Amino acid sequence: MKPLQSLAEQAKRILAANAMGAWTKPAPRLYPHQWNWDSAFIALGLAHYNLERAKTEIRSLLRGQWRNGMIPHIIYNPDRLGYFPDPHVWQISRSPTAPRDVLTSGITQPPMITIAAREIVRREPSAGFAREIYPALLSYHRWFHRERDPHGDGLVSIIHPWESGMDNSPRWLEILQTIQLAARPAYKREDDVLVPASERPTDSDYDHFIFLMNLARDLNYDQREIVEHSPFVVQDVLLNSILYCADDSLRELAVMVGEPSQEIEGWMQSTRRAFQKKLWDDGDGMYYDFDIRGASLIKENTIAAFMPLYAGLADDARARRLVENHLLNPAEYAPDSSTRFRVPTASKTNAYFDPRNYWRGPIWMNANWFILHGLKRYGYSGLASQIREDTLALVERKGFHEYFDPRTGEGYGTDMFSWSAALVIDLVQNAA
Ligand code: 2M8
């Protein structure tokens, strides 16, 4: 068997080991429940060899959908509590729209589910699955555009760093530091026992995470109230890029099932306009998140800036500046004598860059996957295939870790990480 095929076979074994029946946990011990965007990446991998199982992964994620349309970021496994925060902390029954029979968190994550669903549907001979899931997906997208963009600005907001998927990214620090906590919230973490504390968010990060979580809970998950009162309301470049792609996927599904698509096209048009006007900084040649409370761009140089390439939201001139001045710049993201592997999740020039800590600099499989798709879209196919090869080599050498140190290529966080496995399968199948 060719080495890449055997890597894909190992990846399949990891997904099988993490499978919990109808859904897959992100990792054996650190993440024992179902996570929203993890399951979507997992479904993308499964779709290559077990379409039925990929559909089940999507269906099981829809189990947790709230009546207002939100798909939560965690669906809990009631038989395996012991992850912090557990359902008692979220208390979702405070919301009249939360499910009564499924335990979930009270916030969401980037809607990769629709992108994964489209990949599945493209492989299906009939429109049956598309017809089955379309109403639930439409209701999720309507929730985003209605509840998280109450003024019709064209960009939705996240109300918790966990919603970005990049929990402790340098992008959130300035806002978090402005939040004065009257007292430290009481809680007991479990994550920093399973993985060395130096590779996880700090206690101070967690104090703020819990504060924001309690705030949403105390407002009974009323989205308008949260968006109006929370100190953390951010138009995130990453989530808006993914939502734009997901809207595009939803539009494709609408056409396939014979439903009208004008509403979706309207969202896409406003997002395109707002993205260019509001999130681009021409001086730096970068896309940045917008802090609604502070009414300003969050000028942190991180990998999120390249997400508009994945979404196709940058014009050619901006794409060129992003790639040539930043991605290929050895002082920022390209390899140099200090970092031999790519792509670090924060620029080496970022004051908070930390090559071993979670979303502050390590290489993540999904981030590289987004980047190489973005590069292909803008014609940088040579660079895209190089990143694909480097990414696969990293896993081949060190295993299916959660993240990797860009200086040494060493793997950190949890091992047997499901989305690393799923995206390896996708990368092996789809030669760049
Ligand atoms: C990480 O997030 C969770 C909280 O949701 C955690 O730190 O415990 C993030 O990397 C997130 O993107 C991911 O979905 C989750 C599970 O892999 O872990």
XYZ file of C-alpha atoms and ligand atoms in Angstrom:
450
model
C 0.000 0.000 0.000
C 1.283 3.528 -0.820
C 2.326 5.475 2.313
C -0.486 8.025 1.884
C -3.100 5.307 1.542
C -1.845 3.688 4.710
C -2.016 7.094 6.464
C -5.652 7.345 5.361
C -6.289 3.851 6.698
C -4.820 4.862 10.082
C -7.073 7.918 10.031
C -10.129 5.740 9.428
C -9.165 3.625 12.420
C -9.026 6.751 14.599
C -12.493 7.817 13.479
C -13.752 4.309 14.205
C -12.153 4.350 17.662
C -13.724 7.730 18.493
C -17.144 6.750 17.118
C -19.933 6.696 19.688
C -22.570 5.030 17.536
C -24.318 7.773 15.583
C -21.697 10.459 16.255
C -17.969 10.831 16.771
C -16.197 12.455 19.697
C -13.332 14.815 18.854
C -10.819 12.865 20.965
C -10.778 9.830 23.265
C -10.645 11.607 26.653
C -10.249 15.379 26.410
C -13.465 15.907 24.399
C -16.012 13.204 25.274
C -19.099 14.865 23.700
C -20.231 15.874 20.216
C -18.915 19.209 18.957
C -20.567 21.148 16.151
C -17.793 21.975 13.676
C -15.764 18.891 14.645
C -18.637 16.668 13.492
C -18.834 18.594 10.232
C -15.109 18.039 9.528
C -15.562 14.400 10.519
C -18.473 14.061 8.068
C -16.245 15.513 5.321
C -13.747 12.722 5.957
C -16.365 9.984 6.308
C -18.036 11.044 3.053
C -15.035 9.612 1.165
C -15.637 6.037 2.289
C -18.899 5.711 4.191
C -21.595 8.034 2.935
C -24.266 6.536 5.183
C -22.139 7.113 8.285
C -21.382 10.680 7.128
C -25.121 11.344 6.869
C -25.650 9.909 10.333
C -23.000 12.271 11.723
C -24.935 15.236 10.282
C -28.306 13.920 11.450
C -27.008 13.387 14.955
C -25.782 16.977 15.081
C -29.240 18.186 14.084
C -30.628 16.357 17.134
C -29.404 19.209 19.271
C -30.977 21.998 17.222
C -32.905 24.570 19.231
C -36.399 25.604 18.167
C -35.087 29.070 17.224
C -32.771 27.329 14.711
C -29.448 27.450 16.585
C -27.276 24.349 16.407
C -25.314 24.331 19.671
C -21.574 23.986 19.895
C -21.748 20.892 22.142
C -24.291 18.077 22.374
C -23.559 16.269 25.598
C -23.240 12.549 26.071
C -25.343 12.029 29.225
C -23.419 8.852 30.042
C -20.050 10.536 30.201
C -20.126 13.784 32.116
C -16.831 14.972 33.563
C -15.975 17.641 30.996
C -16.090 21.212 32.149
C -18.433 23.011 31.526
C -21.126 20.390 31.879
C -24.866 20.851 31.181
C -25.583 21.973 34.768
C -23.487 25.042 34.139
C -25.301 25.944 30.924
C -28.830 25.390 32.291
C -30.346 25.649 28.830
C -33.859 24.979 30.159
C -33.897 28.708 30.987
C -34.521 29.317 27.299
C -38.000 28.577 25.946
C -36.441 27.489 22.652
C -33.900 24.982 23.989
C -34.536 21.281 23.381
C -36.123 19.467 26.326
C -34.764 15.989 25.720
C -31.169 16.669 24.593
C -28.433 18.228 26.733
C -26.549 20.949 24.893
C -24.466 24.064 25.386
C -26.077 27.479 24.838
C -23.826 28.905 22.104
C -22.882 27.874 18.571
C -19.786 27.352 16.374
C -18.851 28.052 12.710
C -21.520 26.431 10.464
C -19.293 23.938 8.663
C -22.264 21.567 8.809
C -23.827 23.019 5.652
C -20.542 22.802 3.737
C -20.151 19.151 4.788
C -23.796 18.432 3.933
C -23.285 19.810 0.440
C -20.255 17.539 -0.075
C -22.360 14.548 0.939
C -25.260 15.554 -1.272
C -22.952 16.005 -4.291
C -22.037 12.332 -3.965
C -25.659 11.209 -3.729
C -27.533 10.006 -6.770
C -30.852 11.397 -5.464
C -31.953 14.563 -3.652
C -33.444 12.580 -0.743
C -30.869 13.568 1.901
C -30.873 17.182 0.704
C -34.660 17.279 1.063
C -34.449 15.744 4.522
C -31.963 18.207 6.022
C -32.671 21.401 4.061
C -35.372 22.819 6.411
C -33.157 22.392 9.498
C -30.152 23.984 7.785
C -32.231 26.882 6.477
C -33.535 27.500 9.967
C -29.939 27.517 11.339
C -28.846 30.089 8.752
C -31.957 32.217 9.378
C -31.099 32.178 13.072
C -27.576 33.485 12.364
C -28.740 36.252 10.076
C -31.770 37.244 12.204
C -30.456 36.936 15.763
C -26.790 37.707 15.308
C -27.173 40.524 12.790
C -30.152 42.322 14.283
C -29.450 45.562 12.381
C -28.959 43.911 9.005
C -25.325 44.991 8.826
C -24.432 41.966 6.632
C -22.012 40.479 9.179
C -23.023 38.269 12.089
C -21.504 38.507 15.564
C -20.111 35.937 17.935
C -20.792 36.425 21.637
C -18.172 34.061 23.066
C -14.589 33.142 22.016
C -15.711 29.481 21.938
C -18.069 30.362 19.088
C -15.081 31.195 16.896
C -13.630 27.716 17.386
C -10.284 29.451 18.097
C -10.831 29.785 21.823
C -7.739 31.598 23.079
C -6.717 33.354 19.869
C -4.828 36.629 20.416
C -7.791 38.247 18.654
C -9.908 38.149 21.825
C -7.388 39.245 24.426
C -7.837 42.983 24.288
C -11.592 42.753 24.806
C -11.271 40.119 27.517
C -8.758 42.296 29.357
C -11.286 45.168 29.484
C -13.792 42.976 31.350
C -13.404 43.660 35.062
C -14.465 40.602 36.993
C -15.936 41.532 40.381
C -14.983 38.072 41.674
C -13.416 34.995 40.081
C -16.231 32.687 38.985
C -16.178 29.373 40.875
C -15.445 26.334 38.676
C -13.149 23.356 38.351
C -11.441 22.680 35.021
C -10.760 19.175 33.739
C -8.874 19.967 30.524
C -5.584 21.032 32.119
C -5.375 17.722 33.946
C -5.611 15.723 30.717
C -3.214 17.928 28.718
C -0.306 19.983 30.157
C -1.633 23.349 31.354
C 1.024 25.162 29.268
C -0.698 23.912 26.076
C -4.196 25.056 27.087
C -5.897 28.414 27.735
C -4.851 30.029 31.026
C -7.037 30.280 34.130
C -7.521 33.945 33.377
C -8.833 33.022 29.888
C -11.196 30.543 31.539
C -12.406 33.126 34.085
C -13.503 35.260 31.156
C -14.959 32.324 29.219
C -17.082 31.426 32.247
C -18.078 35.026 32.866
C -19.402 35.337 29.286
C -21.094 31.981 29.523
C -22.852 32.949 32.773
C -23.914 36.225 31.211
C -25.645 34.469 28.303
C -27.250 32.027 30.739
C -28.468 34.826 33.042
C -30.084 36.488 30.025
C -31.870 33.171 29.391
C -30.107 32.906 26.024
C -32.182 35.760 24.633
C -29.958 36.582 21.662
C -31.054 40.184 21.255
C -30.402 40.908 24.936
C -26.971 39.274 24.740
C -25.993 41.159 21.590
C -27.151 44.362 23.273
C -25.537 43.861 26.692
C -22.509 41.611 26.416
C -19.035 43.221 26.436
C -17.971 40.587 23.888
C -19.774 41.054 20.561
C -17.442 40.549 17.619
C -17.877 40.302 13.862
C -15.379 37.493 13.416
C -13.630 37.167 10.040
C -13.441 33.383 10.358
C -17.065 32.740 11.250
C -18.352 35.197 8.655
C -16.163 33.630 5.951
C -17.447 30.166 6.820
C -21.037 31.404 7.001
C -20.656 32.956 3.549
C -19.430 29.624 2.117
C -22.157 27.811 4.023
C -24.757 30.205 2.577
C -23.407 29.329 -0.846
C -23.729 25.624 -0.040
C -27.264 26.208 1.232
C -28.104 27.998 -2.007
C -26.922 24.953 -3.948
C -29.108 22.709 -1.783
C -32.105 25.046 -2.275
C -31.770 24.797 -6.043
C -31.439 21.033 -5.816
C -34.628 20.618 -3.778
C -36.553 23.221 -5.765
C -36.832 25.829 -2.990
C -36.481 29.594 -3.592
C -32.948 30.936 -3.097
C -33.445 34.735 -3.174
C -33.313 35.106 0.609
C -29.951 33.326 0.693
C -28.602 35.362 -2.216
C -29.663 38.513 -0.341
C -27.582 37.461 2.700
C -24.592 36.747 0.516
C -24.805 40.075 -1.223
C -24.886 42.036 2.060
C -22.046 39.971 3.502
C -19.885 40.657 0.434
C -20.495 44.376 0.665
C -19.999 44.659 4.437
C -16.902 42.462 4.421
C -15.057 44.739 2.043
C -16.177 47.942 3.720
C -15.838 46.996 7.327
C -13.238 44.256 7.819
C -10.434 45.268 5.440
C -7.570 47.450 6.655
C -5.901 48.907 3.621
C -2.835 50.179 5.496
C -1.953 46.714 6.796
C -3.390 44.854 3.803
C -5.231 42.532 6.217
C -8.734 41.491 7.181
C -9.485 41.973 10.865
C -12.414 41.250 13.194
C -14.646 44.134 14.240
C -15.307 44.760 17.929
C -18.897 46.051 18.128
C -18.594 47.532 21.642
C -15.309 49.303 20.971
C -16.489 50.188 17.429
C -13.069 49.365 16.004
C -11.073 46.727 14.164
C -9.153 44.247 16.303
C -5.725 44.591 14.743
C -4.216 41.230 15.648
C -2.290 39.491 12.904
C -3.544 35.874 12.939
C -4.379 33.160 10.451
C -8.059 34.258 10.471
C -7.010 37.029 8.068
C -6.660 34.425 5.283
C -10.171 33.015 5.681
C -11.658 35.354 3.040
C -9.466 33.454 0.542
C -11.231 30.229 1.463
C -14.587 31.973 1.079
C -13.680 33.738 -2.162
C -14.498 37.078 -0.545
C -11.270 38.918 -1.407
C -10.767 40.581 -4.794
C -7.627 39.583 -6.689
C -5.567 42.568 -5.573
C -6.352 41.985 -1.904
C -5.744 38.266 -2.248
C -2.324 39.004 -3.733
C -1.425 41.322 -0.865
C -2.533 38.736 1.707
C -0.502 35.959 0.142
C 2.577 37.829 -0.989
C 3.019 40.258 1.905
C 1.870 38.057 4.752
C 1.529 34.326 4.059
C 4.828 34.209 2.164
C 6.601 36.574 4.526
C 9.155 34.622 6.632
C 8.840 37.186 9.426
C 5.123 36.364 9.722
C 3.893 32.964 8.444
C 6.445 31.460 6.020
C 9.193 29.119 7.247
C 12.446 30.717 8.444
C 15.280 29.637 10.720
C 12.950 29.580 13.747
C 9.805 27.994 12.306
C 10.405 25.253 9.753
C 6.789 24.115 9.412
C 3.679 25.910 8.256
C 1.239 27.488 8.761
C 1.355 28.921 12.305
C -2.066 30.093 13.515
C -0.707 33.456 14.641
C 1.913 35.606 12.993
C 5.379 35.296 14.478
C 5.248 39.077 14.844
C 2.176 38.879 17.067
C 3.020 39.877 20.654
C 1.080 36.847 21.932
C 2.625 34.327 19.514
C 3.274 31.081 21.390
C 4.220 28.091 19.195
C 3.019 25.522 21.730
C -0.135 27.025 23.090
C -3.386 26.026 21.440
C -4.680 28.784 19.113
C -1.796 31.195 19.789
C 0.575 29.853 17.144
C 0.594 26.061 16.682
C -0.320 24.517 13.314
C -3.838 23.085 13.141
C -5.005 20.697 10.441
C -8.259 22.556 9.747
C -6.494 25.922 9.466
C -4.079 24.486 6.856
C -7.035 22.912 5.061
C -8.787 26.301 4.806
C -5.607 27.979 3.588
C -4.834 25.484 0.864
C -8.402 25.641 -0.461
C -8.159 29.430 -0.477
C -4.847 29.327 -2.332
C -6.269 26.993 -4.971
C -9.227 29.289 -5.494
C -6.903 32.233 -6.248
C -4.599 30.317 -8.558
C -1.727 29.578 -6.154
C -1.884 25.879 -6.922
C 1.865 25.231 -6.475
C 1.825 26.707 -2.990
C -1.410 24.868 -2.186
C 0.104 21.491 -3.077
C 3.218 22.275 -1.064
C 1.107 23.045 2.000
C -0.898 19.874 1.404
C 2.285 17.787 1.277
C 3.782 19.490 4.338
C 0.554 18.976 6.285
C 0.391 15.282 5.478
C 4.096 14.885 6.277
C 3.549 16.430 9.695
C 0.946 13.793 10.575
C 2.967 11.013 9.009
C 5.951 11.879 11.187
C 4.234 12.711 14.449
C 0.725 11.253 14.471
C -2.806 12.625 14.547
C -2.320 15.336 17.122
C -4.594 18.235 17.840
C -1.883 20.771 16.934
C 1.801 20.967 16.052
C 4.701 23.221 16.997
C 5.774 25.151 13.857
C 9.414 25.180 15.064
C 9.879 21.444 15.584
C 6.828 19.807 14.005
C 6.206 18.079 17.350
C 2.558 17.224 18.090
C 0.722 18.615 21.151
C -2.703 18.726 22.762
C -4.618 15.474 22.534
C -3.561 12.599 20.297
C -6.016 10.669 18.074
C -7.778 13.915 17.265
C -10.767 13.234 15.019
C -10.672 16.269 12.732
C -6.945 15.764 12.098
C -7.857 12.223 10.972
C -10.892 13.282 8.919
C -9.046 16.047 7.091
C -6.103 13.764 6.359
C -8.554 11.428 4.596
C -9.893 14.399 2.633
C -6.382 15.610 1.735
C -5.233 12.171 0.647
C -8.267 11.777 -1.620
C -8.198 15.285 -3.045
C -4.790 15.850 -4.548
C -4.175 19.618 -4.722
C -11.791 23.422 21.588
O -12.832 24.035 22.323
C -13.370 23.486 23.534
C -14.511 24.380 23.976
O -15.529 24.376 23.029
C -12.359 23.361 24.637
O -11.315 24.021 24.599
O -12.624 22.604 25.581
C -11.588 24.221 20.290
O -10.393 23.860 19.650
C -12.783 24.032 19.360
O -12.546 24.627 18.112
C -13.120 22.551 19.163
O -14.327 22.454 18.462
C -13.229 21.804 20.500
C -13.348 20.297 20.326
O -12.331 19.821 19.466
O -12.085 22.052 21.317
